[in-house]
XYZ file of C-alpha atoms in Angstrom:
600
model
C 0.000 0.000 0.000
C 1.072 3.739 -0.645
C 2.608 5.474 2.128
C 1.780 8.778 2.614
C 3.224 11.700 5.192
C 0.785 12.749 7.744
C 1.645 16.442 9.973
C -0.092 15.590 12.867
C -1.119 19.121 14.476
C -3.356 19.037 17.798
C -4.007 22.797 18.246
C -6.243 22.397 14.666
C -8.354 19.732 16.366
C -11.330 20.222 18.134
C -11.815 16.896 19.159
C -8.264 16.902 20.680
C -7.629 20.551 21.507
C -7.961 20.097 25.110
C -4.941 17.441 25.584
C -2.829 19.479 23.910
C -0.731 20.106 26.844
C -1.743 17.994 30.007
C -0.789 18.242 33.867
C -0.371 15.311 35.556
C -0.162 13.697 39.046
C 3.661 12.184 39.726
C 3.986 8.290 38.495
C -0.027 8.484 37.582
C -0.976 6.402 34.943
C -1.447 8.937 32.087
C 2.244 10.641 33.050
C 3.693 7.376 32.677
C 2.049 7.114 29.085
C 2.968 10.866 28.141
C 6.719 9.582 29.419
C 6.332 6.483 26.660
C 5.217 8.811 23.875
C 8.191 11.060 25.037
C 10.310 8.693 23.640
C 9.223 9.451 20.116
C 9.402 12.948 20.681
C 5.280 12.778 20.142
C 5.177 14.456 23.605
C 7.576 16.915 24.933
C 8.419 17.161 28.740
C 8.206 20.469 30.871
C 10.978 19.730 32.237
C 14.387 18.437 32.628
C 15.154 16.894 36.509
C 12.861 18.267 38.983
C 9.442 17.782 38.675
C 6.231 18.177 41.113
C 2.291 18.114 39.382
C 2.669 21.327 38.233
C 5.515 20.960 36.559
C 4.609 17.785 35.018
C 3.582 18.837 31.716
C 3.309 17.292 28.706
C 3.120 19.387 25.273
C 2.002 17.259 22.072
C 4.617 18.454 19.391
C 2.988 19.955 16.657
C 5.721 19.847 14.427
C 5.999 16.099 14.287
C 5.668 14.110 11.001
C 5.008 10.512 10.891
C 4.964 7.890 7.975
C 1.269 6.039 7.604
C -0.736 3.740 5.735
C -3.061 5.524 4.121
C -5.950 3.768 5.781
C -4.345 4.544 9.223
C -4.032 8.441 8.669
C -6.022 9.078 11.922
C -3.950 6.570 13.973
C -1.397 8.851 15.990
C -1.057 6.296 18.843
C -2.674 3.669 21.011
C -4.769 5.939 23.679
C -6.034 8.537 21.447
C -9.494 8.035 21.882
C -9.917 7.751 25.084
C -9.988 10.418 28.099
C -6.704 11.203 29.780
C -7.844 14.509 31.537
C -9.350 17.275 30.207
C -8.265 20.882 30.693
C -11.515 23.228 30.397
C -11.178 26.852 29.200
C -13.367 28.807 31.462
C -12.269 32.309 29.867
C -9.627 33.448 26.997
C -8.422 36.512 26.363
C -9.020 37.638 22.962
C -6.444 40.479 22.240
C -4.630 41.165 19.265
C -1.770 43.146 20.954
C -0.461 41.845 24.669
C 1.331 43.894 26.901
C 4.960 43.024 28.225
C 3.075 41.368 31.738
C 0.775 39.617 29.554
C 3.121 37.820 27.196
C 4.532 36.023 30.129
C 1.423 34.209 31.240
C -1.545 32.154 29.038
C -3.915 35.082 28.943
C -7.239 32.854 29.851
C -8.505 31.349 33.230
C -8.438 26.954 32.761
C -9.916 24.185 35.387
C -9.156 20.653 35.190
C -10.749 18.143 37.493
C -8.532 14.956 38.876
C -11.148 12.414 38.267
C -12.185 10.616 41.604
C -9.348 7.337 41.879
C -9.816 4.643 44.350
C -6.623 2.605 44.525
C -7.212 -1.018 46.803
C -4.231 -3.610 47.703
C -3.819 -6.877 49.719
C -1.161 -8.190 51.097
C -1.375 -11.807 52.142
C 1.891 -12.173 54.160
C 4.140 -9.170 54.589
C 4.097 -5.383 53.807
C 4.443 -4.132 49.791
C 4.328 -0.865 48.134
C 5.651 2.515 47.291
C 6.160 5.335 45.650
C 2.005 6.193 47.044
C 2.478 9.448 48.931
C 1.156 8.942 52.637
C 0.151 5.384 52.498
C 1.583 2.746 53.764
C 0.979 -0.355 52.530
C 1.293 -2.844 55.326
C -0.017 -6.695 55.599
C -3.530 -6.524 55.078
C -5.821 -4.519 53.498
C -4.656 -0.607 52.028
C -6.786 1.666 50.447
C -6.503 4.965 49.127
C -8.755 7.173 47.418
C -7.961 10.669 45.595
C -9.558 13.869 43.558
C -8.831 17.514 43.073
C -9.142 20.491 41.026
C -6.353 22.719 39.014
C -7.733 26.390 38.463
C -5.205 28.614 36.562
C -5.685 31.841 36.347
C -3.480 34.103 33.719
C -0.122 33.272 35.785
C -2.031 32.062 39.142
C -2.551 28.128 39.559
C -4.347 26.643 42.872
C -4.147 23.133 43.086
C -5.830 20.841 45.497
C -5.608 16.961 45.380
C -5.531 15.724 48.761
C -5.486 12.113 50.053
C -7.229 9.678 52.486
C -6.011 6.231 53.021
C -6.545 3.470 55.830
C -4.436 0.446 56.463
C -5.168 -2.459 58.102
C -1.997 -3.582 59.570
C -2.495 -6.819 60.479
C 0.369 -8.800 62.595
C 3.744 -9.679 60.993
C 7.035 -10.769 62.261
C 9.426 -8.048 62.554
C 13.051 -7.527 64.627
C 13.688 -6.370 67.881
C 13.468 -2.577 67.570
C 16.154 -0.198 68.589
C 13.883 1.893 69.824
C 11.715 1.804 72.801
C 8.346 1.500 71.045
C 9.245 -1.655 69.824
C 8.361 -0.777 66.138
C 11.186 1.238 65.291
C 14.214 0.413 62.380
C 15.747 -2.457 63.904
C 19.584 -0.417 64.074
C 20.893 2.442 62.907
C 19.704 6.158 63.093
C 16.340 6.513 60.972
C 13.066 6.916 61.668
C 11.461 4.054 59.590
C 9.310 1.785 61.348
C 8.897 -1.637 60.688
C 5.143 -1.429 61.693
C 3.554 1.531 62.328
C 1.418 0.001 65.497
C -1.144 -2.854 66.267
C -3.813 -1.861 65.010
C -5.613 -0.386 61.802
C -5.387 3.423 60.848
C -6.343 5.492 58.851
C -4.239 8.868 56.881
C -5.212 12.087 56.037
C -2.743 14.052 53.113
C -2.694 17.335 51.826
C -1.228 15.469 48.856
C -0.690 17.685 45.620
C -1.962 21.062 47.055
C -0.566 24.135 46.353
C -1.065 27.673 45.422
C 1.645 29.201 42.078
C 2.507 32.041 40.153
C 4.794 31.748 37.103
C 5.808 34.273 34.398
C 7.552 33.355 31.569
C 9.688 30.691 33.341
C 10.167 32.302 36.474
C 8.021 30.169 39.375
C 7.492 30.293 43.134
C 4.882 28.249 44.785
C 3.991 27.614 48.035
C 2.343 23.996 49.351
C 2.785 20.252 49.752
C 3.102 18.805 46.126
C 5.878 15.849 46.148
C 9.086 16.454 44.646
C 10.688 13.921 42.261
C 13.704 14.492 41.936
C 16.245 12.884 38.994
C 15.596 10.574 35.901
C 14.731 7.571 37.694
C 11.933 5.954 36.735
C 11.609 2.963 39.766
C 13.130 4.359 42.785
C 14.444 8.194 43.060
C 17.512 8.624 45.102
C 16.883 11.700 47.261
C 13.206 12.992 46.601
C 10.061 10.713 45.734
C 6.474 10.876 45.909
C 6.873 7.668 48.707
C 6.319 9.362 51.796
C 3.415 11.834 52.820
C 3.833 15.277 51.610
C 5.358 18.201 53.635
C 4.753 21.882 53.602
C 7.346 23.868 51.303
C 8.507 27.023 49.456
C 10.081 26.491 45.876
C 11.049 29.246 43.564
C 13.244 29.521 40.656
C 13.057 29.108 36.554
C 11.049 26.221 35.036
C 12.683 24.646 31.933
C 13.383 27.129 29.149
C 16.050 28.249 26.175
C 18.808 30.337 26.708
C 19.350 32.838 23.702
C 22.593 34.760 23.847
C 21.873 37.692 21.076
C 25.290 38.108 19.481
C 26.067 41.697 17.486
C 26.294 41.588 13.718
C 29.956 42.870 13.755
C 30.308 44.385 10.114
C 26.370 45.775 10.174
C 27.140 47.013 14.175
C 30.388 48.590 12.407
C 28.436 50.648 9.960
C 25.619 51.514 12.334
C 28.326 53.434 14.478
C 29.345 55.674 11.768
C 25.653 56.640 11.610
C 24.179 59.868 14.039
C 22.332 58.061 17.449
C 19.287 58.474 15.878
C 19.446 56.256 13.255
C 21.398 53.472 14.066
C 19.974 50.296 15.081
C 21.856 46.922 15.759
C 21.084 43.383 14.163
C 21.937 40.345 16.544
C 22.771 36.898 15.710
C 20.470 34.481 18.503
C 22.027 31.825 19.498
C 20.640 29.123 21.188
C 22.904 27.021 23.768
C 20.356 24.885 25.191
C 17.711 24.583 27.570
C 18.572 25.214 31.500
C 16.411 24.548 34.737
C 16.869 25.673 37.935
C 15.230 25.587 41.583
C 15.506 26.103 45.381
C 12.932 24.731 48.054
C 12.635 24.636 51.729
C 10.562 22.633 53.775
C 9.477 21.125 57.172
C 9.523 17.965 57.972
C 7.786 15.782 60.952
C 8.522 12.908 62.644
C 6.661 9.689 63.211
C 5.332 8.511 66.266
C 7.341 5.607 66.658
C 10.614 7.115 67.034
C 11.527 8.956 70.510
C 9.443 10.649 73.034
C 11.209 13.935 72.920
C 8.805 16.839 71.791
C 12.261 19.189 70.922
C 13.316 17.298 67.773
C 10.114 16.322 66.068
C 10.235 18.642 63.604
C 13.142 19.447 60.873
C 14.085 21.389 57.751
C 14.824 20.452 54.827
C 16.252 22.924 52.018
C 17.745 21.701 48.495
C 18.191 22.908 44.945
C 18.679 21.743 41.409
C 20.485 22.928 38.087
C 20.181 21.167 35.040
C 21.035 21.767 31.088
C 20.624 20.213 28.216
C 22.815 21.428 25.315
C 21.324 22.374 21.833
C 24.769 20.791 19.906
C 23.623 17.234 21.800
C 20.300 16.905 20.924
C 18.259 14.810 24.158
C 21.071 15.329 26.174
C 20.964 16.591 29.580
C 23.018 16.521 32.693
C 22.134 18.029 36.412
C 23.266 18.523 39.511
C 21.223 18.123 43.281
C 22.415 19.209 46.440
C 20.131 19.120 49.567
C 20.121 19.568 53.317
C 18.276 18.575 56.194
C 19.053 20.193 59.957
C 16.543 20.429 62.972
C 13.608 23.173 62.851
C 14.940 25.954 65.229
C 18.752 25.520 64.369
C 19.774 29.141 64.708
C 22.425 28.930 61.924
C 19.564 27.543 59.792
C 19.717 29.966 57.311
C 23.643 28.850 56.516
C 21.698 25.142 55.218
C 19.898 27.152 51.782
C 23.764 27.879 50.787
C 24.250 25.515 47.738
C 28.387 25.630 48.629
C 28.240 25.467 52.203
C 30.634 22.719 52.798
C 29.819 21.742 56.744
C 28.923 21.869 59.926
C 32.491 24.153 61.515
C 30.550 25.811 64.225
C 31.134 24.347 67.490
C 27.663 24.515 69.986
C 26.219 22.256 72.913
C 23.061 22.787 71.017
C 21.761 19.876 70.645
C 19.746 20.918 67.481
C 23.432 21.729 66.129
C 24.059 19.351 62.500
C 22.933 18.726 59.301
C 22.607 16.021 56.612
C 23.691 16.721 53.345
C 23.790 14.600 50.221
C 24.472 15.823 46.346
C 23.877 13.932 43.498
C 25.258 14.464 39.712
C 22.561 12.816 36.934
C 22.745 12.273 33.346
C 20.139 11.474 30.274
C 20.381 10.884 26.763
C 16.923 10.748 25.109
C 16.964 9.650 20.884
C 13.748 10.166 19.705
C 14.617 8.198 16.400
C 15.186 5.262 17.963
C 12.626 5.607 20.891
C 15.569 4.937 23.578
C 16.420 6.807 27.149
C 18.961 5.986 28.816
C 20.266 7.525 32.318
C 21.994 7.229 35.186
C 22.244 9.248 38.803
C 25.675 9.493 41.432
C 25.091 10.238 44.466
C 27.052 11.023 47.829
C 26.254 11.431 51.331
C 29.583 12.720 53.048
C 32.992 14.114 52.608
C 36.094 12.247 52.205
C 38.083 12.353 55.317
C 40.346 15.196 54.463
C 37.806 17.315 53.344
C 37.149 18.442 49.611
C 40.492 18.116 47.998
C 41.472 17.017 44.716
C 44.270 13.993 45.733
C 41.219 12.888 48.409
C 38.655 12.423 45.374
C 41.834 11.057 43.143
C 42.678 8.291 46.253
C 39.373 7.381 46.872
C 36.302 9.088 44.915
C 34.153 6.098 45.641
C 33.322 6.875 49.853
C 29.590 7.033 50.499
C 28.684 7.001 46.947
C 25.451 5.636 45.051
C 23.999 4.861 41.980
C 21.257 4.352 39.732
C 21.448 3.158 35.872
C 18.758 2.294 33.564
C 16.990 2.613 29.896
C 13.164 2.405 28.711
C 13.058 1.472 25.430
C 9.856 1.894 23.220
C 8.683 -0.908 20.464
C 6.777 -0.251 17.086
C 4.971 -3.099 15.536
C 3.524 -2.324 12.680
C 0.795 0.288 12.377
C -1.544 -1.435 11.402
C -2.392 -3.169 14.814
C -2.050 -0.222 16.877
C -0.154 -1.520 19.625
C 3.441 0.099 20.701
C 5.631 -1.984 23.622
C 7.996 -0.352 26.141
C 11.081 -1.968 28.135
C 11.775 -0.821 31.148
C 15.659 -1.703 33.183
C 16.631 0.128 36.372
C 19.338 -0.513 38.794
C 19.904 0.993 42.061
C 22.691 0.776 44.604
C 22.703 2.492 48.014
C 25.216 0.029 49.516
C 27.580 1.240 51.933
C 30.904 1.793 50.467
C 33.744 -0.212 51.077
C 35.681 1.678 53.198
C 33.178 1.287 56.182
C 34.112 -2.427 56.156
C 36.981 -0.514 58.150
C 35.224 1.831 60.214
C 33.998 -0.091 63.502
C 30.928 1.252 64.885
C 29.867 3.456 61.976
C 26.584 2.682 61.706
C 26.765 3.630 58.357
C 23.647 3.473 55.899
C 22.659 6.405 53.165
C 19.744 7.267 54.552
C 20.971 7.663 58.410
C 22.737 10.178 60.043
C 24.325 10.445 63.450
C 23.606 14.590 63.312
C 19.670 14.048 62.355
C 18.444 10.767 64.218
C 15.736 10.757 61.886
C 17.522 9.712 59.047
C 16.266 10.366 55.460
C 12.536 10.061 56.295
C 9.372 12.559 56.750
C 6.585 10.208 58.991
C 8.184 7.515 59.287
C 8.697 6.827 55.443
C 11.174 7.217 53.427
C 11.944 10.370 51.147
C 13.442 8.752 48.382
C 13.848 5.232 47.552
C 10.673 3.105 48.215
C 12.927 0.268 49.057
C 14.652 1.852 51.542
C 18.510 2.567 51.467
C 21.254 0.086 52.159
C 20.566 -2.068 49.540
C 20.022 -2.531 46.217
C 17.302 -3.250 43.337
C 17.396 -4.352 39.778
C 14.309 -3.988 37.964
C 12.596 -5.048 34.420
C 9.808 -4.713 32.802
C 7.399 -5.025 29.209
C 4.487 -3.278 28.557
C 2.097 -3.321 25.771
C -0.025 -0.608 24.697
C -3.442 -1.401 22.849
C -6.254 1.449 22.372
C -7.802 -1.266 25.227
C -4.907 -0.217 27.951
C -2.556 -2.281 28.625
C -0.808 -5.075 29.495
C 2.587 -5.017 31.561
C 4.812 -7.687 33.218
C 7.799 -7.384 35.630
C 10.151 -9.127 37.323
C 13.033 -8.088 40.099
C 15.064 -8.788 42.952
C 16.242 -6.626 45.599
C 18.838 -6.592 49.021
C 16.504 -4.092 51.403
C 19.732 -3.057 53.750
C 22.906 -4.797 53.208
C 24.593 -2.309 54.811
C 23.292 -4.397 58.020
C 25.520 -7.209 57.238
C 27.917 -4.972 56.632
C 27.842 -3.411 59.654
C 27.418 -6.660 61.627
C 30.722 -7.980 59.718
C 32.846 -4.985 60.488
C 31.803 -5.476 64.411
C 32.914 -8.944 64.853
C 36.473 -10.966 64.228
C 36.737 -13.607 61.016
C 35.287 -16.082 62.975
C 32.247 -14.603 64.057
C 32.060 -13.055 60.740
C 32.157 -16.289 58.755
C 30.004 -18.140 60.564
C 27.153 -15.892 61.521
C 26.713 -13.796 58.835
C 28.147 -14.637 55.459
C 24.385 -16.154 54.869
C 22.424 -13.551 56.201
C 21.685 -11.749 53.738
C 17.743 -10.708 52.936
C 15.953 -10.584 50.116
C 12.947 -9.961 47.825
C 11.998 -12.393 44.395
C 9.070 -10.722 43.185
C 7.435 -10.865 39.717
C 3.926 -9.635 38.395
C 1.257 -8.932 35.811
C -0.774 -5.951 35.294
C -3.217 -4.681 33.712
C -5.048 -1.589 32.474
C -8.581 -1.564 30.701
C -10.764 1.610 29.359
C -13.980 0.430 30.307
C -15.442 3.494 28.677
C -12.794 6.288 27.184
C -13.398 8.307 30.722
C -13.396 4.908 33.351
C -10.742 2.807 33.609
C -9.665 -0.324 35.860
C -6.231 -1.368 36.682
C -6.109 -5.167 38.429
C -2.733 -6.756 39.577
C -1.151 -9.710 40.785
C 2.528 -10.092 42.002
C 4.066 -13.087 43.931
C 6.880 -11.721 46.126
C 9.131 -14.693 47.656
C 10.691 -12.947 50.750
C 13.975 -14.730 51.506
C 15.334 -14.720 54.659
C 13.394 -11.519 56.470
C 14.999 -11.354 59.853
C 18.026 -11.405 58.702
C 18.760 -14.554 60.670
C 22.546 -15.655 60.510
C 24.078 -18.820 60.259
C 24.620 -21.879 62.494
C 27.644 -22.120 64.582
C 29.601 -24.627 62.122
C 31.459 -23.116 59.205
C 29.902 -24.588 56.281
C 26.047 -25.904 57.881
C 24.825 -22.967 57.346
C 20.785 -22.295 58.834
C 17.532 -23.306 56.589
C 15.850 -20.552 55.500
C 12.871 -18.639 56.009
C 10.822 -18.310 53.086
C 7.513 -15.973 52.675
C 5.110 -16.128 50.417
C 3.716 -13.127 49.756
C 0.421 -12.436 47.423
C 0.077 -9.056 46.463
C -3.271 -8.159 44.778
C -4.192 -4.442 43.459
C -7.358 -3.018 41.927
C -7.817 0.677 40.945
C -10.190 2.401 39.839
C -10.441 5.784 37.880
C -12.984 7.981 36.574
C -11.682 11.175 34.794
C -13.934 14.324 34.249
């Protein structure tokens, strides 16, 4: 059959004006499908590392052109029939000529409604879940329900998408706390419990709420929308949408070009040896490439299943972000994240929201005296023509010994540091079946590094700290990695698109803390090490379906099932023979999930 071109341009059709550019809730299941049409370059992102629900927004490219059949003209790609949000025009401003203050905002007042979503999950035999905002997702039943409104108003946006959510918490097995509540992290300095009580409970979020105003790229917002932070796609090293959300205050420039106007030398030449009057100069624009930049600070809060003292329940937490993507290296970009966390009322507070403040050098008996910091360099490549991201993320938690030298990163440039790696990977088949497939790798690695194995009585792990005895955490949950930190996580998945839904499958593996072993080994002689705890490793098997059906274009259902063989969860060590090593403890653990959505 004859193949024809096809321009494919959204703002020219009615029946699609209004997803023309769509905002959308972090890790939902319509920004995850903007993300896969991303990787064609059908969809362009907002923005380049840092990302909350307002900045999450997707722009259909107008100037793509794609090859057809000619019986498939209309076919742009699997979900285009059916509702992924609607943004509603309430008022436009029809003026021929704007005003410098007006051609920095979308002249018109818009509402968009966050359809109603009722998320469900069971877990037969342990806890499972992340990445869900205040939930947590204990043994038993977890439930979560959510809906909201968006009202921009020419450079104004109020959002408010709170959450409610009850968990059962039925009885497990944990390890003896090291705290006196008994539910605490079982060692180290972090407030992560293993249970969050005895008995059911239910949460209420502020979730994505906040109130905005943006010109041109400049932004500062005030509210509790999550923060993901970095190109992860699985498990974000220093800010997720995993915990509940905390009151903030971000401001800075959203992702945008950088035009450097450049004089005309021989024309500005001539224009000089005209009177004042008449000369005028002719610059050459050049474009270097798209930068983004942003500074937050926030308050965090303690669960309450970590101490009984009132003083040090609540802490801030300050970070920022720079990122650029180069217009020679086309889907390239690289950032950099630094953040701190010290305790609310820390009188030399204000030192923290300095991006090269190196330390803590001031010397007090204040208890509320410290701070965390941790930094983290990323990297993407994005090539639209061969639907293929790949990306990875560095992070570190701490100095090297001597400070920040040159021969200290030379000797040893690996203490405290972290990583993440991965690629998605998008699938045609051929048009005529409308169905697209993406692959999905990550790795993460927040092992302690090796020179702790030398360092007695560290107590090491990424996400504690000796300074902030609430670790890396905001109620009890962590900030970044839904796995927790300590450990590591490798990750794969397929899924196929169909104007149905979809259909995904996944499979991983993951070490929730080695840097407990570690810790454990480092403490004892050879003996004790070889023969307690060279088995005691734990770990997760896990592998699922899931899957994604339009019911009707605006009401969808989502239904999963994933088997998740927990090996070894009490990190129990080995018998006192070298070589008969203990039988282990195996859990079988049935997670099942239902959502469903309804969008206005």
């Amino acid at each position: 059959m004859k193949k024809l071109f096809a321009v494919f341009v959204l703002f020219f059709s009615s029946s699609l004006f209004f997803i023309a550019f769509s905002q959308e809730i972090l890790k939902s299941t319509e920004e995850e499908y903007y993300d896969f049409l991303s990787l064609s370059g059908l969809v362009k992102r907002s923005f380049l590392n840092y990302r909350t629900l307002s900045d999450s927004k997707w722009i259909f490219n107008e100037d793509v052109t794609y090859e057809v059949e000619a019986s498939e003209e209309d076919f742009i790609h699997p979900w285009q029939d059916n509702n992924l949000g609607t943004t509603f025009t309430l008022y436009k401003l029809e003026k021929e000529k704007l005003n410098f203050y007006e051609r920095g905002v979308d002249n018109s007042i818009n509402l968009k409604v966050y359809g109603p979503e009722w998320y469900n999950n069971y877990n037969t035999d342990a806890p499972w879940g992340g990445n869900d905002g205040a939930l947590w997702q204990g043994r038993g039943y977890n439930t979560a329900f959510t809906t909201g409104i968006r009202l921009e108003c020419f450079g104004f946006d109020l959002t408010c998408r709170p959450q409610l959510s009850f968990s059962q918490n039925k009885e497990f097995e944990i390890m003896p706390s090291s705290y006196g509540n008994g539910y605490g992290y079982f060692w180290g300095a972090c407030d992560a419990p293993q249970r969050f009580g005895d008995s059911s409970f239910w949460t209420y979020d502020w979730g994505d709420t906040e109130i905005r105003y943006s010109w041109h790229a400049f932004t500062i917002g005030a509210g509790t929308q999550a923060i993901w932070l970095g190109p992860a796609h699985e498990n974000a090293l220093l800010y997720s949408n995993n915990a509940a959300t905390f009151p903030k205050l971000d401001i800075g420039f959203k992702r945008t070009e950088v035009i450097i106007p450049i004089p005309k030398i021989r024309h500005t030449i001539q224009q000089f040896q005209l009177p004042k009057s008449d000369r005028s100069f002719d610059f050459y624009n050049i474009n270097i490439g798209e930068i983004e930049l942003r500074t937050w600070v926030g308050k965090l809060k303690e669960s309450d299943y970590f101490d009984t003292n009132p003083d040090n329940d609540d802490r801030q937490l300050s970070g920022w972000t720079v990122s650029y993507s180069p217009s020679f290296l086309k889907g390239f970009t690289i950032g950099f994240n630094k953040t701190c966390m010290c305790y609310w009322g820390d009188k030399y507070w204000l030192k923290y929201l300095n991006p090269f403040f190196k330390g803590n050098v001031v010397k007090t008996t204040d208890e509320k005296q410290g701070e965390d910091q941790k930094a983290s360099f990323t990297f993407e490549w994005l090539f639209e023509n061969i639907l293929f991201d790949c990306y990875a993320e560095v992070g570190v938690d701490d100095y090297p010994s001597q400070g920040v030298k040159l021969y200290e990163y030379a000797r040893f440039p690996f203490h405290t540091m972290t990583y993440t790696v991965g690629f998605k990977k998008g699938i045609e088949f051929e048009k005529t079946n409308k169905l697209r497939g993406l692959i999905n790798f990550e790795w993460n690695c927040t092992e302690a590094s090796q020179d702790y194995q030398m360092w007695p009585n560290s107590g090491y792990n990424f996400g504690f700290h000796g300074q902030i005895r609430q670790g890396w955490t905001n109620k009890g949950q962590w900030l970044g990695s839904s796995i927790g930190y300590g450990g590591n996580n490798q990750y794969l998945s397929f899924t196929l698109f169909s104007p149905h839904g979809y259909e995904k499958l996944f499979v991983g593996r993951n070490n929730p803390d080695n840097s407990y072993i570690w810790a454990k080994c480092v403490e004892g002689d050879t003996t004790y090490n070889s023969l307690r705890y060279f088995t005691a490793f734990k770990a997760n098997f896990y592998t699922g379906i899931e899957s994604l059906w339009y019911v009707i274009p605006s009401l969808s259902v989502k239904a999963s099932f994933m088997y998740d063989m927990l090996i070894n969860p009490l990190y129990n060590p080995g018998m006192n023979n070298y070589g008969a090593y203990r039988e282990y403890n195996y859990i079988n653990n049935f997670v099942f999930g239902l959502t469903v959505k309804y969008e206005i």
